[in-house]
CSV table of C-alpha atoms in Angstrom, one decimal:
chain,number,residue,atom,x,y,z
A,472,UNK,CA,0.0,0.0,0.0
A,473,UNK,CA,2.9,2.2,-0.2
A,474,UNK,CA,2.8,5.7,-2.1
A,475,UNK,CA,5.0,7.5,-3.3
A,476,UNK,CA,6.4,10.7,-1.8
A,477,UNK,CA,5.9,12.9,-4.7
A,478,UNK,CA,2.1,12.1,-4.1
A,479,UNK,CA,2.5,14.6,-0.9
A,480,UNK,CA,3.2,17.8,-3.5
A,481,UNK,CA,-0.2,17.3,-4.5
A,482,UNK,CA,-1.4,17.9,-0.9
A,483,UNK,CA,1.0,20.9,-0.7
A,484,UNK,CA,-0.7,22.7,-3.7
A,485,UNK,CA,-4.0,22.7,-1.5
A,486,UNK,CA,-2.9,22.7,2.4
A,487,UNK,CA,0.6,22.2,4.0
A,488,UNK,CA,-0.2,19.5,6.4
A,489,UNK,CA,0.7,20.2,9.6
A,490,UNK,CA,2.7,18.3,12.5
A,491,UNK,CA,2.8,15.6,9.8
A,492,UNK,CA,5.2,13.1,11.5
A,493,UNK,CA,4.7,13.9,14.9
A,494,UNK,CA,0.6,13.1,14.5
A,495,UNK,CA,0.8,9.8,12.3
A,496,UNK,CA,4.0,8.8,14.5
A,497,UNK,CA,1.3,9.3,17.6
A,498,UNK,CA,-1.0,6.9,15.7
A,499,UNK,CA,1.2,4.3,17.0
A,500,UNK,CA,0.1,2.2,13.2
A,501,UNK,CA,0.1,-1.3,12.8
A,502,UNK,CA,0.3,-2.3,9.4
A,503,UNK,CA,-2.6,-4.2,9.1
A,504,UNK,CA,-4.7,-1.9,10.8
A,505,UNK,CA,-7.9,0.3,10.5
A,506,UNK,CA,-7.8,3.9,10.3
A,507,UNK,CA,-9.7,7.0,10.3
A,508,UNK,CA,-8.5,10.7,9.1
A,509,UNK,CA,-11.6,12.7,9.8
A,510,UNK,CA,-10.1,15.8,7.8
A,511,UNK,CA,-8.8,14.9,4.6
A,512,UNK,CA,-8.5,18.6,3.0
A,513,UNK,CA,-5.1,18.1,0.9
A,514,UNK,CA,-4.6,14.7,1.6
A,515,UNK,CA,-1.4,15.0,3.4
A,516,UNK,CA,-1.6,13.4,6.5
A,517,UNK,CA,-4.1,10.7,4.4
A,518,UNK,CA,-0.9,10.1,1.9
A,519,UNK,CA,1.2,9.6,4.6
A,520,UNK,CA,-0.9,7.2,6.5
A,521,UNK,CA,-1.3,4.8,3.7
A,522,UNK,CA,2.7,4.8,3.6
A,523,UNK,CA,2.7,3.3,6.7
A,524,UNK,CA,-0.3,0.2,5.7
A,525,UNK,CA,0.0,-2.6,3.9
A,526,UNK,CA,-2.7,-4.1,1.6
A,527,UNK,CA,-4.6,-5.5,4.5
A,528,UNK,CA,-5.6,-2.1,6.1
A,529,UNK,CA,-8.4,0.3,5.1
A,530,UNK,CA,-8.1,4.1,5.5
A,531,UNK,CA,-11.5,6.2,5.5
A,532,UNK,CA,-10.9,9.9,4.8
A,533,UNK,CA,-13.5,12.5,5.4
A,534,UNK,CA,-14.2,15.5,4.1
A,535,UNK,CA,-17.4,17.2,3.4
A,536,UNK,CA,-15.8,20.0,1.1
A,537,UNK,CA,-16.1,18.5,-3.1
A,538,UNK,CA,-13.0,20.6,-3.5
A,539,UNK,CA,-11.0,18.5,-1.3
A,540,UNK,CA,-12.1,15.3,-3.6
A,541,UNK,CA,-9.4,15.9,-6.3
A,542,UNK,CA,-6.6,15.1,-4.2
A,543,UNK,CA,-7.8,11.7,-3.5
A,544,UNK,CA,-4.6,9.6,-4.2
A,545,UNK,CA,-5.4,7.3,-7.4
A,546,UNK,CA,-5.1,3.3,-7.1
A,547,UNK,CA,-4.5,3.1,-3.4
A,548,UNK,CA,-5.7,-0.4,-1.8
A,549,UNK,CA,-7.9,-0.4,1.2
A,550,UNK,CA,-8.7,3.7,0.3
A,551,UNK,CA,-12.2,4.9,1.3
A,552,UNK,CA,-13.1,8.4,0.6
A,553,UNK,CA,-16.1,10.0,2.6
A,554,UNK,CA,-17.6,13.5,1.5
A,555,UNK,CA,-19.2,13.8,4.6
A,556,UNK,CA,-19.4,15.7,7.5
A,557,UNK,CA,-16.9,13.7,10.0
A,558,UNK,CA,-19.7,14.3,13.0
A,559,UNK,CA,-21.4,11.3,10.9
A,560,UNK,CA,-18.6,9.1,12.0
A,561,UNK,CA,-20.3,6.9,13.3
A,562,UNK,CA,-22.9,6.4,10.9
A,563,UNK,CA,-20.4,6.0,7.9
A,564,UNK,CA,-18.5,3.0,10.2
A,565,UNK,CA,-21.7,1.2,10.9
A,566,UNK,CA,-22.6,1.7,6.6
A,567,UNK,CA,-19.0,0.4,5.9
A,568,UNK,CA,-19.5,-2.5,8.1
A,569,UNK,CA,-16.3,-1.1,10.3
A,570,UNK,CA,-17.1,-2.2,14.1
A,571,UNK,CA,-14.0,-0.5,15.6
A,572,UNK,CA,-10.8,1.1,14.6
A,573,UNK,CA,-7.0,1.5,15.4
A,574,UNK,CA,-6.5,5.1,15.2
A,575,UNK,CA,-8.2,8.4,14.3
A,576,UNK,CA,-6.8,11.5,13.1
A,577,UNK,CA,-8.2,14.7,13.0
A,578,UNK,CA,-6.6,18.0,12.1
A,579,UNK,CA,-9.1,20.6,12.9
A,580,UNK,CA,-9.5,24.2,11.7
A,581,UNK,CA,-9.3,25.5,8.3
A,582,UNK,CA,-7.0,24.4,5.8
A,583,UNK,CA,-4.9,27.5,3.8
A,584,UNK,CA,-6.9,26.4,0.3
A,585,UNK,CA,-10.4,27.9,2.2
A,586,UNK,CA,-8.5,30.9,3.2
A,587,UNK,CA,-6.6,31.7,-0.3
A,588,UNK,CA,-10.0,31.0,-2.0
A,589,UNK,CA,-10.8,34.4,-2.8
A,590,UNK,CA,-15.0,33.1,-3.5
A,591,UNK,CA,-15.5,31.3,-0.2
A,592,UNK,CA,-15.9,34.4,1.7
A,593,UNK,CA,-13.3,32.6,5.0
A,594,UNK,CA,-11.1,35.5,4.8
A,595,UNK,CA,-11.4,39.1,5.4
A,596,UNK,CA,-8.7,39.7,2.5
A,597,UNK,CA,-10.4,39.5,-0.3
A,598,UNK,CA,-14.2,40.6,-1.1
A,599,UNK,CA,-16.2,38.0,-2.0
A,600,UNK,CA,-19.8,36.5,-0.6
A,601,UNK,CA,-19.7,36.2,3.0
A,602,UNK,CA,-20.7,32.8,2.7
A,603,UNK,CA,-17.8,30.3,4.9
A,604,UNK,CA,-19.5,27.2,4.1
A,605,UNK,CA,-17.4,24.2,4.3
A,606,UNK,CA,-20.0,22.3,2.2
A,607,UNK,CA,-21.3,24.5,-0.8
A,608,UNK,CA,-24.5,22.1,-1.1
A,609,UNK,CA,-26.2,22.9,2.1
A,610,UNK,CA,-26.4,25.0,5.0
A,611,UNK,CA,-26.9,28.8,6.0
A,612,UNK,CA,-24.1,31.2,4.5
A,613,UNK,CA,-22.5,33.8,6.7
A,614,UNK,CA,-24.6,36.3,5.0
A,615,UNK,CA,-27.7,34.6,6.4
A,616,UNK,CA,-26.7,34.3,10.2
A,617,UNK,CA,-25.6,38.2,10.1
A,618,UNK,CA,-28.8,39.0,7.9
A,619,UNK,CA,-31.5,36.9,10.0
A,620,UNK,CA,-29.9,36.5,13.8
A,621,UNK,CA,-31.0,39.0,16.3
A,622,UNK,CA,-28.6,41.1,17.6
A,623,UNK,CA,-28.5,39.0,20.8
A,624,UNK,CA,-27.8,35.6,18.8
A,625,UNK,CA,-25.1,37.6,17.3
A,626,UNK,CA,-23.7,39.2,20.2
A,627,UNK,CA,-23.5,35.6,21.6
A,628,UNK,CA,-21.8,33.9,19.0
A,629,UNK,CA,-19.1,36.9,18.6
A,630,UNK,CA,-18.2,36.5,22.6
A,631,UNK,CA,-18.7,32.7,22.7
A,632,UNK,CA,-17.0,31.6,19.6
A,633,UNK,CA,-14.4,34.7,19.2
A,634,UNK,CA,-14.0,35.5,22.6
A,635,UNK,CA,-15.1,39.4,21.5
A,636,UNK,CA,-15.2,41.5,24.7
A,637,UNK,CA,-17.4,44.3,22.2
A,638,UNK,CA,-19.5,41.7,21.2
A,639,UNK,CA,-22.4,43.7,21.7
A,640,UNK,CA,-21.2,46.7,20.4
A,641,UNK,CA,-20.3,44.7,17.0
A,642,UNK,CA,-23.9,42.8,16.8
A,643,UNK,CA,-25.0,46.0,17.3
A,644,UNK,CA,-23.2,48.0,14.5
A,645,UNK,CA,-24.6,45.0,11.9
A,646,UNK,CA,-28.2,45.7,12.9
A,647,UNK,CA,-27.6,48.7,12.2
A,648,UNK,CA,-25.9,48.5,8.7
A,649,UNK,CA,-28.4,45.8,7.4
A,650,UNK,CA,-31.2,47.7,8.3
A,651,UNK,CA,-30.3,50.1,5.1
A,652,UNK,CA,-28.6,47.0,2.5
A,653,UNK,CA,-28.5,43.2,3.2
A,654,UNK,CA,-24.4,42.5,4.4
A,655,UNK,CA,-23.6,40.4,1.5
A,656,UNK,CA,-20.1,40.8,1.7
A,657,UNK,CA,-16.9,40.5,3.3
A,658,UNK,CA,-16.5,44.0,2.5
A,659,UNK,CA,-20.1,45.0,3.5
A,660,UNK,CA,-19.0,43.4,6.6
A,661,UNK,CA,-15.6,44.7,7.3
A,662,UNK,CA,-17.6,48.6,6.8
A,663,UNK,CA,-20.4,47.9,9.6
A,664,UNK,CA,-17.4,46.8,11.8
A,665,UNK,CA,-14.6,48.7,11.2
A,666,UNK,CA,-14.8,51.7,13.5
A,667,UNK,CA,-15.0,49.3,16.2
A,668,UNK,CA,-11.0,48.0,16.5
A,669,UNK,CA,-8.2,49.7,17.2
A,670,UNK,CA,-6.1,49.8,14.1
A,671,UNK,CA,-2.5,47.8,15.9
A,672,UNK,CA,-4.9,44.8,16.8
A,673,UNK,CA,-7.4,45.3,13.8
A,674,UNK,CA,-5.8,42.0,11.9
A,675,UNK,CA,-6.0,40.0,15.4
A,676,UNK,CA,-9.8,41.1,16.3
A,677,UNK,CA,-11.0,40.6,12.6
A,678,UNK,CA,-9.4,37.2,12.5
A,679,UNK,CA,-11.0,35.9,15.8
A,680,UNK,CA,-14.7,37.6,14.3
A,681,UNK,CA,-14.7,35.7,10.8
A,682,UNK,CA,-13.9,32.3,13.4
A,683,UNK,CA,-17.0,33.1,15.4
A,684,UNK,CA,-19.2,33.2,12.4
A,685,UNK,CA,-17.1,30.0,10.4
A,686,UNK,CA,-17.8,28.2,13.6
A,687,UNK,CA,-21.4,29.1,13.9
A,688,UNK,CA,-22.0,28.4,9.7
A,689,UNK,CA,-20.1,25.3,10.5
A,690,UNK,CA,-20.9,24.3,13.4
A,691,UNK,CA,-18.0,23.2,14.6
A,692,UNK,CA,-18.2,22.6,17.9
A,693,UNK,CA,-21.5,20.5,18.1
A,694,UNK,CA,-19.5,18.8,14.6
A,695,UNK,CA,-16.5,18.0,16.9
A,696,UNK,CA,-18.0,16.7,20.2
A,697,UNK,CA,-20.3,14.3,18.4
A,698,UNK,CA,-17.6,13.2,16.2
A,699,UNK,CA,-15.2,12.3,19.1
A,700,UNK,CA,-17.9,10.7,20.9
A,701,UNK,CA,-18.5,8.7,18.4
A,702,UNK,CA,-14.4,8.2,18.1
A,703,UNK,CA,-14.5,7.0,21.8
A,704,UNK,CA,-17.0,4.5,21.1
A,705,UNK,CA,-15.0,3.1,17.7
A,706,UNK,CA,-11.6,2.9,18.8
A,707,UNK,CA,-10.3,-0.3,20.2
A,708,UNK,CA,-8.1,-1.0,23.4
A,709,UNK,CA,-4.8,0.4,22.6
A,710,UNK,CA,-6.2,2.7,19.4
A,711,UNK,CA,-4.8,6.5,19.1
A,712,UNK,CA,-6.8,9.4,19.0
A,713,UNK,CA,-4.4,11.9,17.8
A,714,UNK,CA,-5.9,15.5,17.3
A,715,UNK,CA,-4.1,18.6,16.1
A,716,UNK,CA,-6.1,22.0,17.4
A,717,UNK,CA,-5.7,25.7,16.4
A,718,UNK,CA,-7.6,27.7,19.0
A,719,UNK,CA,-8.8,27.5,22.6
A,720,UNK,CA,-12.0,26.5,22.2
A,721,UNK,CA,-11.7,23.2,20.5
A,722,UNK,CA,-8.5,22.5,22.2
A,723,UNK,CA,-10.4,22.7,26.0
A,724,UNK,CA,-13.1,20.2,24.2
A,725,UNK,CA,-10.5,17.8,23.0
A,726,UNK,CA,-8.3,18.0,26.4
A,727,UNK,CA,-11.4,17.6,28.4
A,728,UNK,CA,-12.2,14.0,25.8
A,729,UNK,CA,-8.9,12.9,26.4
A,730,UNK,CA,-8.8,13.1,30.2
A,731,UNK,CA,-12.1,12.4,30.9
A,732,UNK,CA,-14.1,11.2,28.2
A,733,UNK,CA,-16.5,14.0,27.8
A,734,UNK,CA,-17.0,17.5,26.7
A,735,UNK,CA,-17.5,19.0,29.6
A,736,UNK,CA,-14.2,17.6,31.6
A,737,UNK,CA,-16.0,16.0,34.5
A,738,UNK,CA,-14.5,12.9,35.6
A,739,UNK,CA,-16.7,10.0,36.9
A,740,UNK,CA,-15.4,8.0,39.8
A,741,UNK,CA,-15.9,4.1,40.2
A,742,UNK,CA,-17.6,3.1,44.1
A,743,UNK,CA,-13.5,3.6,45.4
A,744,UNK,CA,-13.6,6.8,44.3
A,745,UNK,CA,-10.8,6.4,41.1
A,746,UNK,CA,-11.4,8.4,37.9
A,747,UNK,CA,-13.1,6.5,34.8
A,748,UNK,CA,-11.5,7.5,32.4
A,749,UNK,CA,-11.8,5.7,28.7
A,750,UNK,CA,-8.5,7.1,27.4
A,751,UNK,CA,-4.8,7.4,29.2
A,752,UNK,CA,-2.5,10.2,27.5
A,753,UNK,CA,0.4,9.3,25.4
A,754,UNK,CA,2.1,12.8,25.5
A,755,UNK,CA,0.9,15.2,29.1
A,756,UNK,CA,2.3,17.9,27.2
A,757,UNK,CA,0.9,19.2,24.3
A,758,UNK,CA,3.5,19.0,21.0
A,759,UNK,CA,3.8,22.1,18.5
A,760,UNK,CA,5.4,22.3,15.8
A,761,UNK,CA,9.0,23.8,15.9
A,762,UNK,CA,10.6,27.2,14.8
A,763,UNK,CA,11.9,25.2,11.2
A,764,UNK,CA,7.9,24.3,10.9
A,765,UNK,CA,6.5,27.6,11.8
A,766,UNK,CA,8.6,29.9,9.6
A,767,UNK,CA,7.7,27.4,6.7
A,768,UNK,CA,4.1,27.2,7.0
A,769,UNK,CA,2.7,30.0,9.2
A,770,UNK,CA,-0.3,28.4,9.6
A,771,UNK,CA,1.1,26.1,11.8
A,772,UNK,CA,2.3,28.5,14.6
A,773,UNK,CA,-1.1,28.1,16.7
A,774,UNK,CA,-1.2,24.6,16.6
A,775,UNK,CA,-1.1,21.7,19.1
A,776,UNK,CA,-1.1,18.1,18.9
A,777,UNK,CA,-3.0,15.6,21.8
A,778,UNK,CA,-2.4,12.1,21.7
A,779,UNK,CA,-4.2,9.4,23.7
A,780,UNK,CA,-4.8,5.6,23.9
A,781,UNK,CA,-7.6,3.9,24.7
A,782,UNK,CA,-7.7,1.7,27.4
């Protein structure tokens, strides 16, 4: 089942993967295994996973983005591609006739092909529809939430999801723009809520407001709990969950899975009062990437990679 390394440039055309060997290195594989990456984007990590099996194993990739479908690597035995949603997990196992699994990987955020596609509306760069769908096919845009929530909702999502201390002040600048032209726009946008940042942190703020409305078109964080949930459930004694996050939010929701088994990080004690715990952690620090990694791929300066074992 082995590929060739050239097969990886294709990847790199569409997203640099990131923490490549450390995370498929923290799948602990066995050959002969079955494997999950639950975000297949340039088909990096994917490429690199199938290196590692030999014709007995299966790899299912997800992805529920149609773009991320031409980088599927041609001829490779035991290859499943999913475009799906990876919080239907569960559902595509149980369809595949796959009962449990020896690892999962899951490399979460955006990949850089979203963000340099000028028409997808993820980045506050370019003008295009504010639309920051991950799946074209279905869904509300960004346009929608900011056109239809009330100023509340967005308010909300803005401090929940971007960790905005002026949420209000910004929910209420939109009502207040859209009530003379729909915001259709990233630039539509960016005018309502200008005024509001101070110009040195204007890149920082507007970054951390496009996340709160990706993760609410996305929904991200229902999309993640559900998915590793249903990862707990498939992996077998001695399977790797490794997962590679980019910002607070889902990285509390993935340390709270790992050391306790739920979302929420509370631990549930057996009658002697010891912690129940489905996983045990392969690494109790969290790896990022180094200084040669982050001055080559930027991207990868605010991410960290969890591993854990089932037991």
């Amino acid at each position: 089942m082995n590929t060739q390394q050239d097969d990886i440039k294709t990847a790199e055309c569409y997203h640099v993967p990131v923490l490549l060997h450390e995370s498929i290195d923290g799948l602990d594989i066995k050959p002969g295994g079955v494997y999950v990456d639950v975000t297949f984007g340039g088909g990096g990590h994917s490429r690199e996973i199938l290196r590692r099996l030999d014709p007995t194993a299966r790899l299912f990739s997800f992805d529920q983005d149609a773009d991320a479908e031409r980088n599927v690597p041609e001829g490779a035995e035991g290859f499943t591609f999913v475009r799906s949603n990876f919080r239907y997990l569960k559902n595509w196992m149980r369809f595949y006739d796959v009962d449990h699994i020896d690892g999962l990987l899951a490399d979460l955020g955006v990949s850089s092909h979203h963000f340099d596609d000028a028409e997808r509306g993820f980045s506050f760069r370019f003008d295009a529809p504010l639309d920051m769908r991950m799946n074209k096919r279905a869904g509300k845009t960004a346009a929608d939430i900011v056109n239809s929530y009330d100023e509340q909702q967005l308010a909300d999502i803005f401090y929940l999801y971007g960790e905005m201390k002026n949420s209000r002040r910004i929910a209420a600048a939109l009502a207040k723009a859209r009530a003379d032209k729909p915001i259709a726009t990233t630039q539509d946008f960016l005018k309502a809520v200008e005024p509001l940042f101070r110009r040195e942190r204007e890149k920082k703020d507007m970054a951390r407001l496009f996340q709160a409305l990706r993760i609410e078109v996305n929904h991200e964080m229902v999309a993640l709990k559900q998915m590793l949930a249903a990862a707990t459930e498939l992996l077998a004694p001695g399977g790797r969950l490794s997962v590679i996050t980019y910002h607070s939010l889902e990285d509390r929701i993935v340390k709270n899975f790992m050391k306790t088994g739920n979302a929420e990080g509370k631990a549930e004690q057996d009658f002697f009062g010891r912690i129940e715990a489905p996983y045990k952690l392969v690494n109790n620090k969290v790896i990022v990437p180094d200084d040669d990694e982050q001055q080559r791929n930027p991207r990868s300066r605010s991410a960290k990679l969890r591993i854990a074992e089932k037991k």
